[in-house]
XYZ file of C-alpha atoms in Angstrom:
549
model
C 180.417 28.339 -15.867
C 178.044 31.128 -15.036
C 178.138 32.706 -18.492
C 176.720 29.710 -20.299
C 175.443 26.168 -20.243
C 177.955 23.392 -20.553
C 176.916 21.138 -23.428
C 179.891 18.798 -23.638
C 183.435 18.678 -24.940
C 185.113 18.270 -28.304
C 188.623 16.861 -28.017
C 188.799 18.299 -24.516
C 187.461 21.708 -25.553
C 184.240 22.707 -23.744
C 181.226 23.495 -25.882
C 179.037 26.069 -24.169
C 175.647 27.555 -24.999
C 175.902 31.331 -24.548
C 173.063 32.551 -22.314
C 172.951 35.932 -24.077
C 172.245 34.139 -27.344
C 170.063 31.384 -25.952
C 166.903 33.268 -26.922
C 167.876 32.907 -30.598
C 166.241 29.494 -30.559
C 167.654 26.109 -31.339
C 167.276 22.632 -32.783
C 167.977 19.201 -31.321
C 167.672 16.548 -34.016
C 168.580 12.921 -34.469
C 167.255 9.473 -35.112
C 165.471 7.430 -32.459
C 167.812 6.160 -29.743
C 170.688 8.542 -30.477
C 170.389 10.535 -27.233
C 168.103 13.483 -28.036
C 166.062 13.127 -24.842
C 169.162 12.925 -22.637
C 170.593 16.024 -24.330
C 167.310 17.858 -23.825
C 167.283 16.927 -20.130
C 170.878 18.025 -19.628
C 170.320 21.401 -21.332
C 167.088 21.978 -19.366
C 169.012 21.352 -16.131
C 171.599 23.895 -17.215
C 168.977 26.569 -17.834
C 167.294 25.865 -14.490
C 170.598 26.163 -12.648
C 171.097 29.581 -14.257
C 167.701 30.766 -12.980
C 165.905 30.355 -16.302
C 162.439 28.714 -16.152
C 161.847 25.926 -18.649
C 158.808 24.377 -20.283
C 158.976 20.995 -21.972
C 156.606 18.263 -23.090
C 157.168 14.764 -21.694
C 156.131 12.692 -24.680
C 157.401 9.316 -23.477
C 156.889 9.835 -19.753
C 160.593 9.696 -18.872
C 161.381 13.414 -18.568
C 159.546 13.587 -15.236
C 162.712 12.089 -13.721
C 164.267 15.567 -13.987
C 162.522 16.362 -10.689
C 164.551 13.681 -8.860
C 168.261 13.391 -8.257
C 170.143 10.689 -10.128
C 171.474 7.698 -8.266
C 174.613 5.534 -8.449
C 172.287 2.536 -8.432
C 170.788 3.499 -11.806
C 171.542 0.784 -14.338
C 173.600 3.106 -16.578
C 175.094 5.162 -13.760
C 178.603 3.907 -14.494
C 178.362 5.133 -18.084
C 177.231 8.565 -16.956
C 180.106 8.833 -14.503
C 182.551 7.714 -17.176
C 181.229 10.289 -19.643
C 181.485 13.045 -17.013
C 185.103 12.129 -16.393
C 185.878 11.922 -20.120
C 184.651 15.469 -20.830
C 186.059 16.995 -17.663
C 182.756 17.533 -15.880
C 184.095 17.777 -12.358
C 182.594 17.537 -9.873
C 179.756 15.402 -11.211
C 177.179 15.375 -8.427
C 173.639 14.046 -8.661
C 170.969 16.652 -7.972
C 167.274 17.240 -8.453
C 165.575 20.250 -10.042
C 162.510 22.282 -9.024
C 159.653 21.039 -11.177
C 155.967 21.645 -11.717
C 153.870 18.973 -13.373
C 151.100 19.897 -15.800
C 148.526 17.840 -17.672
C 145.754 18.989 -20.016
C 143.580 16.223 -18.584
C 144.460 17.010 -14.968
C 145.556 13.434 -14.256
C 149.355 13.591 -13.891
C 149.658 17.262 -13.066
C 147.851 20.538 -12.647
C 145.202 21.103 -15.324
C 146.035 23.510 -18.098
C 143.028 25.351 -19.444
C 142.380 28.189 -21.791
C 139.189 29.749 -23.026
C 137.778 29.316 -26.507
C 138.170 33.069 -27.037
C 141.857 32.971 -26.165
C 142.441 30.040 -28.490
C 140.867 31.997 -31.340
C 139.276 30.867 -34.612
C 142.548 30.295 -36.493
C 143.940 27.691 -34.115
C 140.528 26.123 -33.561
C 140.076 25.781 -37.309
C 143.459 24.046 -37.440
C 142.492 21.822 -34.537
C 139.217 20.796 -36.194
C 140.660 20.571 -39.718
C 138.110 23.012 -41.164
C 138.126 24.221 -44.732
C 138.129 27.896 -45.709
C 134.345 28.218 -45.802
C 133.867 26.559 -42.428
C 136.629 28.681 -40.931
C 134.765 31.753 -42.218
C 131.614 30.685 -40.386
C 133.674 30.136 -37.237
C 135.079 33.653 -37.576
C 131.550 35.043 -37.828
C 130.572 33.260 -34.623
C 133.590 34.761 -32.821
C 132.911 38.221 -34.249
C 129.268 38.222 -33.221
C 130.103 36.930 -29.741
C 132.654 39.704 -29.327
C 130.251 42.427 -30.452
C 127.478 41.115 -28.218
C 129.906 40.648 -25.290
C 129.149 36.949 -25.047
C 132.014 35.112 -23.377
C 133.225 32.017 -25.204
C 134.871 30.058 -22.423
C 134.291 26.366 -23.095
C 133.055 24.112 -25.879
C 129.470 24.414 -24.648
C 129.647 28.166 -25.264
C 130.935 27.673 -28.795
C 128.314 25.023 -29.548
C 125.557 27.329 -28.298
C 126.898 30.204 -30.378
C 127.038 28.075 -33.521
C 123.470 26.879 -32.923
C 122.362 30.502 -32.540
C 124.117 31.430 -35.791
C 122.352 28.599 -37.612
C 118.947 29.608 -36.242
C 119.497 33.255 -37.174
C 121.438 32.663 -40.385
C 119.250 34.954 -42.496
C 119.706 37.913 -40.165
C 123.432 37.418 -39.554
C 124.270 36.667 -43.196
C 123.064 40.109 -44.203
C 125.722 41.698 -41.991
C 128.608 39.230 -41.761
C 128.364 37.025 -44.846
C 126.829 33.742 -45.795
C 126.164 31.219 -43.027
C 124.991 27.783 -44.072
C 123.572 25.158 -41.786
C 125.778 22.587 -43.505
C 128.962 24.435 -42.451
C 127.662 24.901 -38.928
C 126.791 21.215 -38.772
C 130.313 20.222 -39.850
C 131.875 22.415 -37.177
C 129.577 20.998 -34.520
C 130.477 17.441 -35.519
C 134.168 18.304 -35.234
C 133.532 19.783 -31.800
C 131.876 16.546 -30.736
C 134.885 14.624 -31.983
C 137.221 16.957 -30.109
C 135.098 16.505 -26.998
C 135.260 12.713 -27.308
C 139.071 12.932 -27.434
C 139.117 14.792 -24.123
C 139.699 18.190 -25.676
C 136.832 19.674 -23.686
C 139.009 19.479 -20.567
C 141.377 21.983 -22.169
C 138.716 24.697 -22.555
C 137.390 26.445 -19.479
C 138.426 28.343 -16.393
C 140.511 29.091 -14.471
C 142.625 29.790 -17.521
C 146.369 29.407 -17.338
C 148.311 32.437 -16.164
C 151.443 32.294 -18.275
C 153.452 33.902 -15.463
C 153.114 30.663 -13.494
C 155.637 29.217 -15.951
C 158.173 31.870 -14.970
C 158.779 31.022 -11.329
C 162.098 30.427 -9.548
C 162.644 28.626 -6.258
C 164.241 29.910 -3.064
C 167.677 28.945 -4.397
C 167.233 31.014 -7.526
C 166.743 27.999 -9.788
C 164.188 28.224 -12.533
C 161.234 25.868 -12.308
C 161.065 23.189 -14.976
C 157.480 22.887 -16.145
C 156.858 19.339 -17.357
C 153.761 18.683 -19.457
C 152.537 15.088 -19.323
C 152.071 14.419 -23.036
C 152.049 10.616 -23.289
C 148.236 10.541 -23.423
C 148.051 13.843 -25.254
C 150.109 12.385 -28.096
C 147.136 10.184 -28.976
C 145.526 13.397 -30.218
C 148.422 14.908 -32.166
C 146.446 17.864 -33.481
C 145.403 18.829 -29.980
C 149.025 18.493 -28.858
C 150.466 20.652 -31.620
C 147.663 23.209 -31.427
C 148.114 23.519 -27.680
C 151.838 24.140 -28.007
C 151.296 26.698 -30.743
C 148.692 28.411 -28.572
C 151.180 28.459 -25.719
C 153.790 30.097 -27.929
C 151.225 32.673 -29.050
C 150.250 33.397 -25.449
C 153.877 33.887 -24.509
C 154.328 36.243 -27.415
C 151.248 38.293 -26.538
C 151.878 38.339 -22.786
C 155.615 38.755 -22.349
C 157.013 42.299 -22.426
C 159.434 43.460 -25.080
C 162.965 43.256 -23.646
C 165.265 42.831 -26.664
C 168.315 40.653 -26.018
C 168.533 40.026 -22.252
C 171.487 38.648 -20.323
C 169.606 35.380 -20.160
C 166.239 34.195 -21.427
C 163.051 34.754 -19.440
C 161.837 31.291 -20.450
C 163.061 28.454 -22.634
C 160.489 26.386 -24.471
C 161.342 22.842 -25.618
C 158.997 21.602 -28.340
C 159.372 17.808 -28.579
C 158.030 15.921 -31.622
C 158.084 19.253 -33.420
C 157.176 17.746 -36.776
C 153.577 17.409 -35.528
C 153.254 21.170 -35.561
C 153.873 21.384 -39.283
C 152.222 18.206 -40.561
C 149.368 19.142 -42.908
C 149.468 22.700 -41.607
C 147.862 25.244 -43.973
C 149.959 28.112 -45.240
C 148.273 30.630 -42.942
C 149.203 28.542 -39.906
C 152.820 28.155 -41.002
C 152.982 31.913 -41.427
C 151.676 32.292 -37.878
C 154.319 29.911 -36.525
C 157.068 31.681 -38.407
C 155.898 35.056 -37.102
C 155.797 33.893 -33.496
C 159.202 32.191 -33.668
C 160.794 35.183 -35.361
C 159.411 37.800 -32.989
C 159.198 36.003 -29.656
C 162.971 36.186 -29.298
C 162.643 39.877 -28.405
C 160.357 38.846 -25.540
C 163.237 36.903 -24.007
C 161.779 33.499 -24.918
C 163.942 30.839 -26.519
C 162.250 28.072 -28.522
C 164.020 24.756 -29.087
C 162.560 22.235 -31.510
C 163.251 18.553 -30.966
C 162.632 16.295 -33.926
C 164.029 13.210 -35.613
C 164.615 14.741 -39.003
C 165.775 18.350 -39.448
C 163.923 18.689 -42.761
C 160.656 18.346 -40.823
C 161.106 22.013 -39.923
C 160.116 24.468 -42.691
C 162.985 26.533 -44.016
C 161.422 29.806 -42.896
C 161.432 28.512 -39.311
C 164.704 26.579 -39.503
C 166.437 29.793 -40.547
C 165.645 31.232 -37.091
C 167.354 28.393 -35.187
C 170.847 29.571 -34.350
C 171.860 26.947 -31.762
C 172.033 23.408 -33.168
C 172.704 19.981 -31.750
C 172.633 17.266 -34.391
C 172.686 13.651 -33.260
C 173.157 10.763 -35.641
C 170.989 10.249 -38.700
C 170.651 7.018 -40.611
C 170.841 6.907 -44.410
C 168.328 4.130 -44.962
C 166.113 5.891 -47.500
C 166.498 8.637 -50.117
C 164.675 10.956 -47.758
C 167.219 10.159 -45.024
C 170.061 10.958 -47.430
C 168.413 14.234 -48.316
C 168.073 15.055 -44.621
C 171.745 14.288 -43.979
C 172.872 16.540 -46.785
C 170.514 19.331 -45.679
C 171.729 19.078 -42.069
C 175.372 19.174 -43.111
C 174.826 22.285 -45.202
C 173.291 24.218 -42.288
C 176.487 24.149 -40.225
C 179.381 26.534 -40.418
C 182.102 24.655 -42.254
C 184.835 22.944 -40.253
C 187.768 22.214 -42.562
C 188.879 19.380 -40.294
C 185.503 17.619 -40.289
C 183.474 15.930 -43.008
C 180.102 16.801 -41.563
C 177.992 14.759 -43.964
C 179.963 11.614 -43.168
C 180.192 12.342 -39.451
C 176.397 12.591 -39.092
C 176.040 8.930 -39.996
C 178.915 7.850 -37.759
C 177.965 9.567 -34.504
C 177.612 7.317 -31.469
C 174.874 7.452 -28.858
C 175.390 10.567 -26.735
C 177.551 12.188 -29.391
C 176.462 15.106 -31.584
C 177.548 17.827 -33.963
C 177.253 21.145 -32.130
C 177.198 24.699 -33.415
C 176.017 27.587 -31.230
C 175.851 31.345 -31.510
C 178.886 33.117 -30.158
C 179.105 36.389 -28.292
C 179.055 38.403 -31.530
C 176.044 36.492 -32.794
C 177.895 34.421 -35.393
C 177.601 30.605 -35.387
C 180.550 28.667 -34.081
C 182.369 26.175 -36.271
C 180.631 22.825 -36.012
C 182.329 20.406 -33.659
C 181.893 16.731 -33.013
C 180.985 16.739 -29.335
C 180.539 14.266 -26.502
C 177.394 15.505 -24.773
C 177.272 16.077 -21.006
C 175.208 13.661 -18.896
C 172.328 15.004 -16.750
C 172.570 15.036 -12.951
C 168.946 14.108 -12.415
C 167.275 10.753 -12.846
C 167.121 9.266 -16.303
C 163.711 7.678 -16.485
C 160.156 8.035 -15.133
C 158.968 8.538 -11.578
C 156.268 6.597 -9.768
C 152.823 7.832 -8.752
C 153.858 8.472 -5.144
C 156.796 10.642 -6.155
C 154.614 12.521 -8.614
C 152.016 13.172 -5.903
C 154.700 14.565 -3.576
C 156.063 16.914 -6.232
C 152.573 18.037 -7.080
C 151.689 18.706 -3.438
C 154.616 21.106 -2.969
C 154.006 22.894 -6.255
C 153.883 26.705 -6.092
C 150.524 26.589 -7.891
C 148.964 23.818 -5.817
C 145.185 24.345 -5.624
C 145.098 27.229 -8.076
C 143.899 25.314 -11.128
C 142.612 22.044 -9.696
C 138.958 23.123 -9.339
C 137.119 24.119 -12.492
C 135.045 27.317 -12.510
C 131.925 27.657 -14.635
C 130.718 31.251 -14.639
C 127.965 32.764 -16.747
C 128.992 32.860 -20.381
C 127.548 32.510 -23.878
C 125.834 29.162 -23.246
C 123.979 30.408 -20.180
C 123.126 33.801 -21.678
C 121.853 32.361 -24.948
C 119.888 29.720 -23.041
C 118.332 32.458 -20.894
C 117.517 34.452 -24.013
C 115.945 31.384 -25.572
C 113.882 30.744 -22.470
C 112.828 34.396 -22.340
C 111.905 34.321 -26.021
C 109.989 31.073 -25.520
C 108.209 32.542 -22.506
C 107.412 35.710 -24.463
C 106.134 33.629 -27.378
C 104.054 31.539 -24.992
C 102.706 34.669 -23.357
C 101.929 36.171 -26.752
C 100.217 32.958 -27.791
C 98.227 32.908 -24.552
C 97.343 36.569 -25.043
C 96.245 35.908 -28.607
C 94.184 32.932 -27.501
C 92.679 35.003 -24.681
C 91.869 37.780 -27.123
C 90.371 35.259 -29.532
C 88.305 33.740 -26.726
C 87.216 37.193 -25.617
C 86.240 38.086 -29.173
C 84.216 34.898 -29.523
C 82.609 35.498 -26.153
C 81.824 39.088 -27.110
C 80.297 37.862 -30.361
C 78.194 35.324 -28.496
C 77.145 37.944 -25.993
C 76.305 40.389 -28.790
C 74.154 37.796 -30.518
C 72.443 36.978 -27.210
C 71.823 40.657 -26.569
C 70.516 41.108 -30.088
C 68.165 38.153 -29.623
C 67.091 39.547 -26.259
C 66.392 42.958 -27.775
C 64.447 41.371 -30.594
C 62.411 39.375 -28.091
C 61.822 42.475 -26.030
C 60.737 44.361 -29.172
C 58.431 41.490 -30.164
C 56.920 41.368 -26.720
C 56.520 45.165 -26.683
C 54.905 45.094 -30.120
C 52.583 42.292 -29.025
C 51.724 44.177 -25.839
C 51.086 47.339 -27.794
C 48.927 45.429 -30.248
C 47.038 43.866 -27.394
C 46.604 47.251 -25.750
C 45.248 48.768 -28.946
C 42.955 45.809 -29.444
C 41.732 46.110 -25.865
C 41.151 49.826 -26.261
C 39.226 49.237 -29.482
C 37.158 46.544 -27.838
C 36.539 48.781 -24.863
C 35.493 51.587 -27.175
C 33.107 49.325 -29.000
C 31.779 48.011 -25.747
C 31.386 51.508 -24.471
C 29.489 52.437 -27.639
C 26.812 49.728 -27.058
C 23.569 50.976 -25.102
C 22.734 49.516 -21.779
C 19.456 47.703 -20.956
C 18.007 50.820 -19.301
C 19.152 52.910 -22.221
C 17.517 50.529 -24.635
C 14.286 50.593 -22.605
C 14.286 54.398 -22.454
C 15.130 54.554 -26.149
C 12.290 52.143 -26.920
C 9.891 54.083 -24.709
C 11.026 57.321 -26.229
C 10.536 56.002 -29.689
C 7.056 54.654 -28.755
C 6.022 57.949 -27.177
C 7.402 59.917 -30.040
C 5.528 57.716 -32.426
C 2.292 58.210 -30.520
C 2.819 61.956 -30.294
C 3.660 62.059 -33.974
C 0.461 60.283 -34.864
C -1.510 62.592 -32.704
C 0.143 65.658 -34.148
C -0.360 64.341 -37.600
C -4.007 63.722 -36.900
C -4.364 67.167 -35.595
C -2.642 68.674 -38.599
C -4.717 66.604 -40.935
C -7.818 67.774 -39.309
C -6.715 71.312 -39.461
C -5.755 71.101 -43.081
C -8.457 69.071 -44.511
C -11.074 69.192 -41.888
C -13.438 66.384 -41.182
C -12.702 62.767 -41.125
C -10.265 61.318 -43.444
C -12.536 58.446 -44.063
C -15.101 60.825 -45.598
C -12.674 62.459 -47.810
C -10.497 60.200 -49.731
C -8.101 62.918 -50.668
C -7.937 64.240 -47.182
C -7.341 60.838 -45.748
C -4.474 60.214 -48.065
C -2.761 63.479 -47.267
C -3.389 63.021 -43.624
C -1.799 59.591 -43.712
C 1.217 61.024 -45.427
C 1.615 63.759 -42.878
C 1.289 61.272 -40.069
C 3.997 59.078 -41.572
C 6.425 61.984 -41.867
C 5.849 63.237 -38.407
C 5.859 59.753 -36.979
C 9.299 59.171 -38.509
C 10.631 62.360 -36.984
C 9.629 61.290 -33.500
C 11.049 57.860 -33.592
């Protein structure tokens, strides 16, 4: 059956999934224990055999058995053989399938990583349950990082960027809008919570190359990519956000090819209700857009869920291939789901669909698929085909063997930490701190120099004053000495005084003699005889004596 995938038989009539319409998406629904996982495994095997790569999440840990061939010693092997015979699946031969194991935590498979930039603010806001204001701040951080060419690779980069935004809120708010430290603090707390849940392992490099999901083996069989999700399910938001990111990456990476002969990749989304639980309207719009448009990229998306009403109508309307296992009418919500599921099928006049849904046995389902012309087939009650691979988990040794022969062995196992926002911002901070320290040291040096110059100026001023005082004192002393010398020079010497005294004595004697002579000449005779003459003569002698002193 090279033109389709054998799903099972209805009253001996084969029910086949048309490969040309397999990219129109699908739904596998049913209550717990009705056979959804077995149906998923069987359909995945069919795609792989047709050369179509598959991706699926292993929520319970039992889908890893698809990598190993089934065995007649399996406890339910007789039931599988009986079912194969009942629906005409001949020959029914056990076989394995090429598989690649993946794990976000790198424990049970190759690590899957993406960068914070590739995840984007919308999905991160969903992952961290941010409100509109906080999401706006996150968008600002992404915008600024993009404009400044700062790579946001891991959570450390985003934390550093948020811290930078908080520190420079006034500057950035003027250009991008209000940034509050309270919003930044909330985002950082959510990042810490995400980190504590192991989400940090998901962000980093080397980032996943989506083309590694599209490989085929040497026999032309498509690889089945199995994501270990048993631990991941403990963080349901991380699980759903990761799968939505993966869908978005496929949409952005895969080329436009229209409706191919067969899909390029089939994506099985188990526990699909987690994607839509508490999802904001913007996120639902994003999911609807991706599901609606990714079909033209050759990617088929199949949702697996317990209740078909878990899928929003806008998305459910895109699911053309449907396999509905049994539902139980235990609650009003269950009854609503049964009625809604029955109304989605193309009417079969020979089948009461609403009643049949509650009566289906394990491994039995209502099937309606898109036909060659694109119309849905009439719903049929179908016995589903059993898988050829192992039903159940594999052990650690088998997992290690499969992992060692993986086509991507060694490509993602070692984490790379190249220079990005955290390192650049840290370097900028260190440079700014060093510059501030240098400026502070320069200012202190200048202050010290100014103080020293002031001290030196005062010392110089004091020195000049002292020099001026000393000069003035010296000048005063010089003048005093000169005056004293002048006075000393003006005093007569002993010889001078003797000569002066002798001169005065001689002059006095001469004066008296001259006076006597003049007296005699004037008055004649002795002065003693002439009282008048003596008086005049005495007067003349006194005058002349004074002149000769």
